[in-house]
XYZ file of C-alpha atoms in Angstrom:
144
model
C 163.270 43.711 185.421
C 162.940 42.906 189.089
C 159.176 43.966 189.316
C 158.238 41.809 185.960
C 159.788 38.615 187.907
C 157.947 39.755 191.412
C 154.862 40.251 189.027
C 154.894 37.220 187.543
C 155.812 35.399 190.759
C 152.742 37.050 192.440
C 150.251 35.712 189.220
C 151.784 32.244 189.518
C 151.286 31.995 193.004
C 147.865 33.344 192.363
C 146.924 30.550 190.075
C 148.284 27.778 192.340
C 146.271 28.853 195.083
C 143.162 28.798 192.614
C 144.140 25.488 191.701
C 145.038 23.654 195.147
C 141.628 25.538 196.759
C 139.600 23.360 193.500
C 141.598 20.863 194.042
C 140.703 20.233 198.022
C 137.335 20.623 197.402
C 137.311 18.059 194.773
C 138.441 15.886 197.607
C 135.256 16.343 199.626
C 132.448 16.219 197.232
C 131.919 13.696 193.816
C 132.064 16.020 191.324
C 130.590 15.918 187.248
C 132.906 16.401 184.845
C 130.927 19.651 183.613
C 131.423 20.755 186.956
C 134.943 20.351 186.712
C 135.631 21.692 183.417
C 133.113 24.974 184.846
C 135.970 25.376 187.905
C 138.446 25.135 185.471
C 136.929 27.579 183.501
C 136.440 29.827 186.014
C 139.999 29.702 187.306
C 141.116 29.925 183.555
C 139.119 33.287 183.736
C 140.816 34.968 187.643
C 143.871 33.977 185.952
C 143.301 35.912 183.091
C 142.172 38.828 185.077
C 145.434 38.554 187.151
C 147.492 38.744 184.182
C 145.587 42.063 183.148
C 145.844 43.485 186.290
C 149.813 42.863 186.154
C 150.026 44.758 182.656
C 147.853 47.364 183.851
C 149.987 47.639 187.310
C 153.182 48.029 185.025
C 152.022 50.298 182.383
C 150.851 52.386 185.606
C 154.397 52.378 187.178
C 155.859 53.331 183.989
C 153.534 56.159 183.689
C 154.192 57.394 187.181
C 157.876 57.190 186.760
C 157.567 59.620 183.827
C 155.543 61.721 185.051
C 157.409 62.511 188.148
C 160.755 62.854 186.117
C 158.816 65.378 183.991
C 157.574 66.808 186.922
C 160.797 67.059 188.745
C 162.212 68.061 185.623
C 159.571 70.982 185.278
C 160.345 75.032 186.587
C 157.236 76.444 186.575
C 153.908 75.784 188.569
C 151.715 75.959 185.115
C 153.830 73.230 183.804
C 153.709 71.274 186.828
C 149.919 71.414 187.330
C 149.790 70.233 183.007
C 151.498 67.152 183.666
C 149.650 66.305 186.704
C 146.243 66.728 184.648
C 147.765 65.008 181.582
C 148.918 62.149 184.264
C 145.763 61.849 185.981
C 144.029 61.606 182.667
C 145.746 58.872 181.636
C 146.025 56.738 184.361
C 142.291 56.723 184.988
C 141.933 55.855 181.791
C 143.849 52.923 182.078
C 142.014 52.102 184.968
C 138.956 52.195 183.533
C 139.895 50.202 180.716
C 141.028 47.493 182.488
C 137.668 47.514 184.460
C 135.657 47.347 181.866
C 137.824 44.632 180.504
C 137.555 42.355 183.662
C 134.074 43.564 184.078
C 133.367 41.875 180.593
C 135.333 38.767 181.619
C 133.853 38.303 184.774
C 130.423 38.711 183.567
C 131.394 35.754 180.615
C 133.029 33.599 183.350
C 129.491 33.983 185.336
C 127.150 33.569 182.563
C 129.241 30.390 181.403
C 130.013 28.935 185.321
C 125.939 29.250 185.870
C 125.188 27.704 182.862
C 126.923 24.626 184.487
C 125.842 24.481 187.797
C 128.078 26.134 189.205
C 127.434 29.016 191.538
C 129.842 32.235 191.609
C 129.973 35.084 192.974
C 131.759 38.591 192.183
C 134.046 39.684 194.413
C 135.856 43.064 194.281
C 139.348 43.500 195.513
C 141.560 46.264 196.070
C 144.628 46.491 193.236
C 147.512 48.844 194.032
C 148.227 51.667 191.348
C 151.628 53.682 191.941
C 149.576 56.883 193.290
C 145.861 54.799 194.392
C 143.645 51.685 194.822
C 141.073 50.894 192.607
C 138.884 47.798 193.078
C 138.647 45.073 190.562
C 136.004 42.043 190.224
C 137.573 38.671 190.105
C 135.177 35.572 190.702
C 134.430 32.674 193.635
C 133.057 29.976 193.621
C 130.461 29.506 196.149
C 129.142 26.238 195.471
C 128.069 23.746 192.784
């Protein structure tokens, strides 16, 4: 329950810092109001690929919590070395999945935020898994 609130606290706090960072440099520059709705659009899409991230991150802990009570619960090495493989399977697929799913949202979020003026760019940061780090593409905005 505790990492679901922490979880969610972390996306909110994400989204507010999208937000407020738009916000500022609203401040500074005269903006169009397809520019604006293309920021919004684009922070619609991080926050969406926060929120994935967050499923993936829990389905991932849940998986690694089984897997190491199996694997405590396991006698022999044969056994042992099966649920590592079976673990390892599918947590990289769940990684994968969920980078092809931002991958496809990012590239949507780009296509759509050029469309309006606005210029983007990919950036890849580093999302903790229970047992590794895989990098996933959010997007900034570099200028419109």
């Amino acid at each position: 329950m505790f990492k679901k609130s922490l979880i969610a606290a972390f996306v909110a706090i994400m989204v507010l810092m999208m937000i407020s960072t738009s916000a500022f440099a609203a401040e500074k520059t005269t903006m169009s109001p397809e520019i604006a709705q293309a920021l919004t659009e684009v922070e619609t899409v991080n926050a969406a690929i926060y929120s994935e991230i967050a499923k993936a991150q829990e389905e991932a802990q849940e998986m690694y919590n089984q897997y190491r009570s199996d694997y405590y619960a396991a006698d022999d090495a044969e056994t042992k070395a099966a649920l590592t493989a079976k673990y390892d399977e599918e947590v990289t697929a769940l990684i994968h999945e969920l980078d092809m799913k931002t991958r496809e949202m990012t590239r949507l979020g780009v296509e759509d935020a050029t469309a309006a003026g606005v210029t983007v760019e990919i950036e890849w940061v580093p999302v903790q898994f229970p047992d590794r780090v895989a990098l996933i593409d959010p997007l900034v905005v570099i200028g419109w």
